[in-house]
Amino acid sequence: MTIIWKQGYTTGSAELDQQHREMFDMLNELEDMIAQGIYEGPKVDAHLKSLGTYVTRHFSDEECCMEKAQCPMAQKNKQEHEQFLNKYVELTSKFSQDRSLQSLKELHSWAESWTHEHIAFLDIHLRTCINRV
């Protein structure tokens, strides 16, 4: 299912909101590849690598912003990011080993769901703290 930006995802940081939109675009691109039956080859590998790199950088930016804003959810946010990265490595490794469409669908479905839940229920707490930055 295509993940679409909603105003309710707004964190109060234009930079972080733009990064979230970019993550949505990357997840939607992966969904498009899956829909086209593209799950082998360098295009998928490059996309997964880019997504992992982008998410890692975004998490660092977001954690820094939450710390500066003294957001009470900063520690929980950091823990969830660590859990995401661990699971991402696990699922991309699984996909690399079996190269199946099913593994890629599992990775995409999980990443999309996690991203929606994380932004909608945790990142939005930054809104009330952002003016401290």
N, CA and C atoms as an extended XYZ file, in Angstrom:
399
Properties=species:S:1:pos:R:3:atomname:S:1:resname:S:1:resid:I:1 pbc="F F F"
N         0.839       -1.177        0.000 N   MET     1
C         0.000        0.000        0.000 CA  MET     1
C         0.886        1.243        0.000 C   MET     1
N         0.632        2.141       -0.886 N   THR     2
C         1.415        3.368       -0.981 CA  THR     2
C         1.280        4.172        0.301 C   THR     2
N         2.409        4.653        0.800 N   ILE     3
C         2.410        5.467        2.013 CA  ILE     3
C         2.378        6.932        1.576 C   ILE     3
N         1.410        7.660        2.087 N   ILE     4
C         1.159        9.031        1.659 CA  ILE     4
C         1.346        9.985        2.840 C   ILE     4
N         2.038       11.077        2.574 N   TRP     5
C         2.254       12.096        3.602 CA  TRP     5
C         0.927       12.710        4.012 C   TRP     5
N         0.753       12.854        5.323 N   LYS     6
C        -0.436       13.496        5.876 CA  LYS     6
C         0.015       14.621        6.795 C   LYS     6
N        -0.781       15.633        6.903 N   GLN     7
C        -0.437       16.765        7.767 CA  GLN     7
C        -0.226       16.309        9.216 C   GLN     7
N        -0.907       15.254        9.614 N   GLY     8
C        -0.760       14.738       10.974 CA  GLY     8
C         0.629       14.211       11.290 C   GLY     8
N         1.451       13.991       10.249 N   TYR     9
C         2.824       13.520       10.464 CA  TYR     9
C         3.792       14.657       10.802 C   TYR     9
N         3.331       15.895       10.716 N   THR    10
C         4.203       17.047       10.905 CA  THR    10
C         4.853       17.038       12.284 C   THR    10
N         6.167       17.240       12.290 N   THR    11
C         6.926       17.240       13.547 CA  THR    11
C         7.215       18.642       14.062 C   THR    11
N         7.068       19.634       13.202 N   GLY    12
C         7.441       20.991       13.580 CA  GLY    12
C         8.806       21.380       13.031 C   GLY    12
N         9.536       20.412       12.507 N   SER    13
C        10.834       20.661       11.884 CA  SER    13
C        10.671       20.446       10.378 C   SER    13
N        10.818       21.519        9.619 N   ALA    14
C        10.678       21.416        8.158 CA  ALA    14
C        11.707       20.436        7.590 C   ALA    14
N        12.900       20.439        8.134 N   GLU    15
C        13.958       19.536        7.654 CA  GLU    15
C        13.586       18.069        7.891 C   GLU    15
N        13.134       17.752        9.101 N   LEU    16
C        12.764       16.371        9.398 CA  LEU    16
C        11.530       15.945        8.613 C   LEU    16
N        10.577       16.849        8.470 N   ASP    17
C         9.378       16.523        7.688 CA  ASP    17
C         9.753       16.222        6.236 C   ASP    17
N        10.684       16.984        5.675 N   GLN    18
C        11.134       16.731        4.303 CA  GLN    18
C        11.850       15.372        4.218 C   GLN    18
N        12.628       15.064        5.224 N   GLN    19
C        13.304       13.759        5.247 CA  GLN    19
C        12.283       12.628        5.321 C   GLN    19
N        11.245       12.818        6.116 N   HIS    20
C        10.191       11.801        6.192 CA  HIS    20
C         9.527       11.621        4.827 C   HIS    20
N         9.264       12.720        4.145 N   ARG    21
C         8.661       12.634        2.811 CA  ARG    21
C         9.576       11.863        1.852 C   ARG    21
N        10.861       12.121        1.964 N   GLU    22
C        11.826       11.415        1.111 CA  GLU    22
C        11.829        9.917        1.430 C   GLU    22
N        11.723        9.571        2.700 N   MET    23
C        11.627        8.158        3.072 CA  MET    23
C        10.365        7.537        2.473 C   MET    23
N         9.259        8.257        2.523 N   PHE    24
C         8.014        7.766        1.916 CA  PHE    24
C         8.231        7.511        0.427 C   PHE    24
N         8.885        8.467       -0.249 N   ASP    25
C         9.151        8.307       -1.679 CA  ASP    25
C         9.998        7.061       -1.944 C   ASP    25
N        11.002        6.853       -1.123 N   MET    26
C        11.879        5.691       -1.317 CA  MET    26
C        11.114        4.383       -1.081 C   MET    26
N        10.265        4.361       -0.073 N   LEU    27
C         9.455        3.166        0.182 CA  LEU    27
C         8.457        2.944       -0.945 C   LEU    27
N         7.895        4.019       -1.466 N   ASN    28
C         6.955        3.896       -2.585 CA  ASN    28
C         7.666        3.421       -3.853 C   ASN    28
N         8.904        3.847       -4.062 N   GLU    29
C         9.678        3.362       -5.203 CA  GLU    29
C         9.920        1.861       -5.079 C   GLU    29
N        10.220        1.420       -3.871 N   LEU    30
C        10.416       -0.010       -3.647 CA  LEU    30
C         9.120       -0.768       -3.920 C   LEU    30
N         8.012       -0.199       -3.496 N   GLU    31
C         6.712       -0.818       -3.763 CA  GLU    31
C         6.463       -0.927       -5.267 C   GLU    31
N         6.830        0.110       -5.999 N   ASP    32
C         6.668        0.080       -7.455 CA  ASP    32
C         7.513       -1.035       -8.080 C   ASP    32
N         8.735       -1.200       -7.604 N   MET    33
C         9.587       -2.275       -8.122 CA  MET    33
C         8.937       -3.635       -7.879 C   MET    33
N         8.414       -3.806       -6.677 N   ILE    34
C         7.754       -5.063       -6.318 CA  ILE    34
C         6.545       -5.298       -7.231 C   ILE    34
N         5.752       -4.262       -7.442 N   ALA    35
C         4.566       -4.375       -8.284 CA  ALA    35
C         4.931       -4.762       -9.727 C   ALA    35
N         6.105       -4.331      -10.162 N   GLN    36
C         6.576       -4.649      -11.510 CA  GLN    36
C         7.305       -5.992      -11.555 C   GLN    36
N         7.412       -6.652      -10.403 N   GLY    37
C         8.098       -7.939      -10.355 CA  GLY    37
C         9.606       -7.817      -10.392 C   GLY    37
N        10.120       -6.637      -10.073 N   ILE    38
C        11.571       -6.419      -10.053 CA  ILE    38
C        12.071       -6.707       -8.640 C   ILE    38
N        12.786       -7.791       -8.484 N   TYR    39
C        13.325       -8.115       -7.170 CA  TYR    39
C        14.735       -8.692       -7.256 C   TYR    39
N        15.284       -8.735       -8.435 N   GLU    40
C        16.650       -9.203       -8.594 CA  GLU    40
C        17.448       -8.132       -9.329 C   GLU    40
N        18.732       -8.173       -9.122 N   GLY    41
C        19.597       -7.284       -9.875 CA  GLY    41
C        20.064       -6.075       -9.106 C   GLY    41
N        20.940       -5.320       -9.750 N   PRO    42
C        21.598       -4.196       -9.082 CA  PRO    42
C        20.664       -3.043       -8.719 C   PRO    42
N        19.569       -2.866       -9.460 N   LYS    43
C        18.642       -1.762       -9.159 CA  LYS    43
C        18.044       -1.922       -7.760 C   LYS    43
N        17.601       -3.115       -7.429 N   VAL    44
C        17.014       -3.370       -6.110 CA  VAL    44
C        18.078       -3.262       -5.030 C   VAL    44
N        19.242       -3.861       -5.284 N   ASP    45
C        20.323       -3.803       -4.298 CA  ASP    45
C        20.730       -2.365       -4.002 C   ASP    45
N        20.861       -1.561       -5.057 N   ALA    46
C        21.243       -0.158       -4.877 CA  ALA    46
C        20.164        0.603       -4.113 C   ALA    46
N        18.920        0.296       -4.400 N   HIS    47
C        17.826        0.984       -3.719 CA  HIS    47
C        17.809        0.644       -2.229 C   HIS    47
N        17.980       -0.619       -1.904 N   LEU    48
C        17.996       -1.024       -0.493 CA  LEU    48
C        19.177       -0.401        0.244 C   LEU    48
N        20.314       -0.338       -0.415 N   LYS    49
C        21.485        0.284        0.202 CA  LYS    49
C        21.235        1.773        0.423 C   LYS    49
N        20.683        2.444       -0.587 N   SER    50
C        20.378        3.879       -0.460 CA  SER    50
C        19.372        4.140        0.650 C   SER    50
N        18.355        3.303        0.720 N   LEU    51
C        17.346        3.456        1.764 CA  LEU    51
C        17.977        3.304        3.146 C   LEU    51
N        18.800        2.290        3.321 N   GLY    52
C        19.468        2.085        4.608 CA  GLY    52
C        20.364        3.249        4.988 C   GLY    52
N        21.107        3.751        4.030 N   THR    53
C        21.997        4.894        4.271 CA  THR    53
C        21.191        6.134        4.623 C   THR    53
N        20.131        6.376        3.867 N   TYR    54
C        19.300        7.553        4.094 CA  TYR    54
C        18.646        7.507        5.477 C   TYR    54
N        18.090        6.363        5.818 N   VAL    55
C        17.415        6.207        7.105 CA  VAL    55
C        18.405        6.414        8.252 C   VAL    55
N        19.606        5.880        8.121 N   THR    56
C        20.620        6.041        9.167 CA  THR    56
C        20.948        7.512        9.377 C   THR    56
N        21.125        8.251        8.286 N   ARG    57
C        21.408        9.681        8.398 CA  ARG    57
C        20.225       10.432        9.001 C   ARG    57
N        19.036       10.084        8.545 N   HIS    58
C        17.835       10.733        9.080 CA  HIS    58
C        17.706       10.488       10.586 C   HIS    58
N        17.906        9.257       11.006 N   PHE    59
C        17.794        8.944       12.426 CA  PHE    59
C        18.765        9.796       13.239 C   PHE    59
N        19.973        9.960       12.755 N   SER    60
C        20.963       10.782       13.451 CA  SER    60
C        20.481       12.230       13.559 C   SER    60
N        19.972       12.772       12.453 N   ASP    61
C        19.453       14.147       12.461 CA  ASP    61
C        18.293       14.291       13.442 C   ASP    61
N        17.391       13.319       13.404 N   GLU    62
C        16.205       13.380       14.254 CA  GLU    62
C        16.577       13.263       15.736 C   GLU    62
N        17.483       12.363       16.046 N   GLU    63
C        17.912       12.199       17.441 CA  GLU    63
C        18.566       13.476       17.954 C   GLU    63
N        19.369       14.094       17.138 N   CYS    64
C        20.023       15.357       17.518 CA  CYS    64
C        18.978       16.443       17.776 C   CYS    64
N        18.011       16.537       16.902 N   CYS    65
C        16.948       17.536       17.051 CA  CYS    65
C        16.154       17.294       18.334 C   CYS    65
N        15.803       16.044       18.599 N   MET    66
C        15.029       15.730       19.809 CA  MET    66
C        15.826       16.037       21.075 C   MET    66
N        17.122       15.753       21.035 N   GLU    67
C        17.958       16.067       22.202 CA  GLU    67
C        18.034       17.573       22.428 C   GLU    67
N        18.278       18.323       21.359 N   LYS    68
C        18.356       19.786       21.479 CA  LYS    68
C        17.045       20.378       21.979 C   LYS    68
N        15.942       19.800       21.552 N   ALA    69
C        14.619       20.293       21.950 CA  ALA    69
C        14.200       19.767       23.320 C   ALA    69
N        15.028       18.936       23.901 N   GLN    70
C        14.735       18.309       25.197 CA  GLN    70
C        13.380       17.596       25.175 C   GLN    70
N        13.157       16.895       24.093 N   CYS    71
C        11.907       16.155       23.926 CA  CYS    71
C        11.908       14.950       24.871 C   CYS    71
N        10.851       14.781       25.647 N   PRO    72
C        10.806       13.662       26.590 CA  PRO    72
C        10.796       12.288       25.900 C   PRO    72
N        10.539       12.245       24.605 N   MET    73
C        10.524       10.976       23.862 CA  MET    73
C        11.866       10.680       23.205 C   MET    73
N        12.874       11.488       23.452 N   ALA    74
C        14.168       11.342       22.774 CA  ALA    74
C        14.790        9.963       22.978 C   ALA    74
N        14.791        9.469       24.187 N   GLN    75
C        15.412        8.173       24.449 CA  GLN    75
C        14.623        7.035       23.807 C   GLN    75
N        13.323        7.078       23.926 N   LYS    76
C        12.491        6.045       23.293 CA  LYS    76
C        12.672        6.081       21.786 C   LYS    76
N        12.753        7.282       21.224 N   ASN    77
C        12.976        7.455       19.798 CA  ASN    77
C        14.286        6.775       19.376 C   ASN    77
N        15.331        7.031       20.128 N   LYS    78
C        16.638        6.441       19.821 CA  LYS    78
C        16.578        4.910       19.899 C   LYS    78
N        15.905        4.386       20.889 N   GLN    79
C        15.772        2.930       21.025 CA  GLN    79
C        15.024        2.330       19.842 C   GLN    79
N        13.949        2.980       19.431 N   GLU    80
C        13.190        2.477       18.285 CA  GLU    80
C        14.020        2.527       17.003 C   GLU    80
N        14.842        3.555       16.865 N   HIS    81
C        15.719        3.639       15.702 CA  HIS    81
C        16.704        2.466       15.686 C   HIS    81
N        17.273        2.164       16.825 N   GLU    82
C        18.203        1.026       16.914 CA  GLU    82
C        17.501       -0.275       16.543 C   GLU    82
N        16.282       -0.446       17.029 N   GLN    83
C        15.513       -1.649       16.706 CA  GLN    83
C        15.219       -1.714       15.213 C   GLN    83
N        14.868       -0.573       14.622 N   PHE    84
C        14.616       -0.540       13.184 CA  PHE    84
C        15.854       -0.984       12.421 C   PHE    84
N        17.002       -0.376       12.747 N   LEU    85
C        18.228       -0.684       12.002 CA  LEU    85
C        18.600       -2.158       12.132 C   LEU    85
N        18.432       -2.721       13.319 N   ASN    86
C        18.723       -4.145       13.507 CA  ASN    86
C        17.809       -5.014       12.649 C   ASN    86
N        16.521       -4.690       12.638 N   LYS    87
C        15.561       -5.459       11.850 CA  LYS    87
C        15.807       -5.251       10.354 C   LYS    87
N        16.165       -4.047        9.962 N   TYR    88
C        16.451       -3.767        8.554 CA  TYR    88
C        17.614       -4.622        8.072 C   TYR    88
N        18.659       -4.695        8.879 N   VAL    89
C        19.813       -5.531        8.536 CA  VAL    89
C        19.387       -6.992        8.435 C   VAL    89
N        18.596       -7.439        9.375 N   GLU    90
C        18.111       -8.824        9.367 CA  GLU    90
C        17.320       -9.133        8.092 C   GLU    90
N        16.385       -8.258        7.742 N   LEU    91
C        15.530       -8.517        6.582 CA  LEU    91
C        16.266       -8.338        5.255 C   LEU    91
N        17.186       -7.377        5.184 N   THR    92
C        17.954       -7.238        3.945 CA  THR    92
C        18.912       -8.409        3.777 C   THR    92
N        19.433       -8.928        4.870 N   SER    93
C        20.296      -10.120        4.798 CA  SER    93
C        19.498      -11.323        4.321 C   SER    93
N        18.295      -11.472        4.855 N   LYS    94
C        17.426      -12.569        4.428 CA  LYS    94
C        17.150      -12.467        2.932 C   LYS    94
N        16.822      -11.254        2.480 N   PHE    95
C        16.557      -11.055        1.066 CA  PHE    95
C        17.808      -11.358        0.234 C   PHE    95
N        18.964      -10.919        0.683 N   SER    96
C        20.206      -11.167       -0.046 CA  SER    96
C        20.495      -12.652       -0.198 C   SER    96
N        20.084      -13.434        0.786 N   GLN    97
C        20.332      -14.873        0.746 CA  GLN    97
C        19.351      -15.604       -0.162 C   GLN    97
N        18.076      -15.263       -0.091 N   ASP    98
C        17.118      -16.053       -0.884 CA  ASP    98
C        16.637      -15.358       -2.160 C   ASP    98
N        16.863      -14.045       -2.273 N   ARG    99
C        16.520      -13.282       -3.480 CA  ARG    99
C        15.098      -13.539       -3.960 C   ARG    99
N        14.175      -13.673       -3.007 N   SER   100
C        12.790      -13.958       -3.382 CA  SER   100
C        11.940      -12.697       -3.321 C   SER   100
N        10.925      -12.687       -4.155 N   LEU   101
C         9.966      -11.595       -4.140 CA  LEU   101
C         9.270      -11.540       -2.786 C   LEU   101
N         9.006      -12.695       -2.207 N   GLN   102
C         8.341      -12.750       -0.910 CA  GLN   102
C         9.178      -12.069        0.177 C   GLN   102
N        10.480      -12.287        0.184 N   SER   103
C        11.352      -11.639        1.180 CA  SER   103
C        11.377      -10.130        0.995 C   SER   103
N        11.374       -9.690       -0.257 N   LEU   104
C        11.374       -8.256       -0.515 CA  LEU   104
C        10.045       -7.634       -0.092 C   LEU   104
N         8.949       -8.339       -0.356 N   LYS   105
C         7.636       -7.863        0.087 CA  LYS   105
C         7.582       -7.769        1.611 C   LYS   105
N         8.135       -8.765        2.289 N   GLU   106
C         8.155       -8.761        3.760 CA  GLU   106
C         8.935       -7.556        4.272 C   GLU   106
N        10.091       -7.304        3.695 N   LEU   107
C        10.919       -6.169        4.093 CA  LEU   107
C        10.159       -4.866        3.864 C   LEU   107
N         9.582       -4.711        2.700 N   HIS   108
C         8.856       -3.484        2.377 CA  HIS   108
C         7.660       -3.271        3.296 C   HIS   108
N         6.864       -4.307        3.472 N   SER   109
C         5.666       -4.206        4.306 CA  SER   109
C         6.036       -3.803        5.731 C   SER   109
N         7.051       -4.454        6.276 N   TRP   110
C         7.495       -4.126        7.630 CA  TRP   110
C         8.000       -2.681        7.705 C   TRP   110
N         8.864       -2.271        6.765 N   ALA   111
C         9.455       -0.925        6.803 CA  ALA   111
C         8.381        0.149        6.657 C   ALA   111
N         7.428       -0.085        5.788 N   GLU   112
C         6.349        0.878        5.585 CA  GLU   112
C         5.485        1.006        6.843 C   GLU   112
N         5.122       -0.113        7.411 N   SER   113
C         4.296       -0.107        8.622 CA  SER   113
C         5.038        0.558        9.777 C   SER   113
N         6.302        0.173        9.961 N   TRP   114
C         7.105        0.747       11.047 CA  TRP   114
C         7.215        2.261       10.878 C   TRP   114
N         7.490        2.706        9.670 N   THR   115
C         7.681        4.136        9.413 CA  THR   115
C         6.418        4.914        9.744 C   THR   115
N         5.283        4.422        9.279 N   HIS   116
C         4.011        5.084        9.587 CA  HIS   116
C         3.790        5.149       11.099 C   HIS   116
N         3.903        4.027       11.759 N   GLU   117
C         3.648        3.969       13.202 CA  GLU   117
C         4.607        4.868       13.979 C   GLU   117
N         5.870        4.823       13.612 N   HIS   118
C         6.891        5.589       14.334 CA  HIS   118
C         6.649        7.096       14.200 C   HIS   118
N         6.395        7.541       12.994 N   ILE   119
C         6.173        8.977       12.786 CA  ILE   119
C         4.860        9.415       13.434 C   ILE   119
N         3.810        8.649       13.207 N   ALA   120
C         2.476        9.034       13.676 CA  ALA   120
C         2.325        9.007       15.189 C   ALA   120
N         3.099        8.157       15.867 N   PHE   121
C         2.894        8.012       17.308 CA  PHE   121
C         4.089        8.398       18.173 C   PHE   121
N         5.254        8.595       17.575 N   LEU   122
C         6.406        8.990       18.380 CA  LEU   122
C         6.997       10.313       17.894 C   LEU   122
N         7.345       10.393       16.628 N   ASP   123
C         7.997       11.603       16.121 CA  ASP   123
C         7.151       12.853       16.311 C   ASP   123
N         5.852       12.720       16.260 N   ILE   124
C         4.986       13.897       16.394 CA  ILE   124
C         5.115       14.569       17.761 C   ILE   124
N         5.668       13.877       18.740 N   HIS   125
C         5.876       14.487       20.060 CA  HIS   125
C         6.872       15.639       19.990 C   HIS   125
N         7.657       15.668       18.939 N   LEU   126
C         8.610       16.757       18.766 CA  LEU   126
C         7.898       18.097       18.596 C   LEU   126
N         6.687       18.083       18.059 N   ARG   127
C         5.925       19.321       17.823 CA  ARG   127
C         5.872       20.217       19.054 C   ARG   127
N         5.647       19.608       20.203 N   THR   128
C         5.478       20.406       21.415 CA  THR   128
C         6.804       20.912       21.977 C   THR   128
N         7.915       20.402       21.472 N   CYS   129
C         9.231       20.760       22.006 CA  CYS   129
C        10.083       21.568       21.042 C   CYS   129
N         9.708       21.597       19.782 N   ILE   130
C        10.557       22.124       18.718 CA  ILE   130
C        10.955       23.575       18.930 C   ILE   130
N        10.146       24.355       19.596 N   ASN   131
C        10.483       25.774       19.795 CA  ASN   131
C        11.657       25.967       20.741 C   ASN   131
N        12.127       24.897       21.362 N   ARG   132
C        13.294       24.972       22.241 CA  ARG   132
C        14.600       24.921       21.465 C   ARG   132
N        14.523       24.532       20.200 N   VAL   133
C        15.743       24.378       19.390 CA  VAL   133
C        16.236       25.718       18.918 C   VAL   133
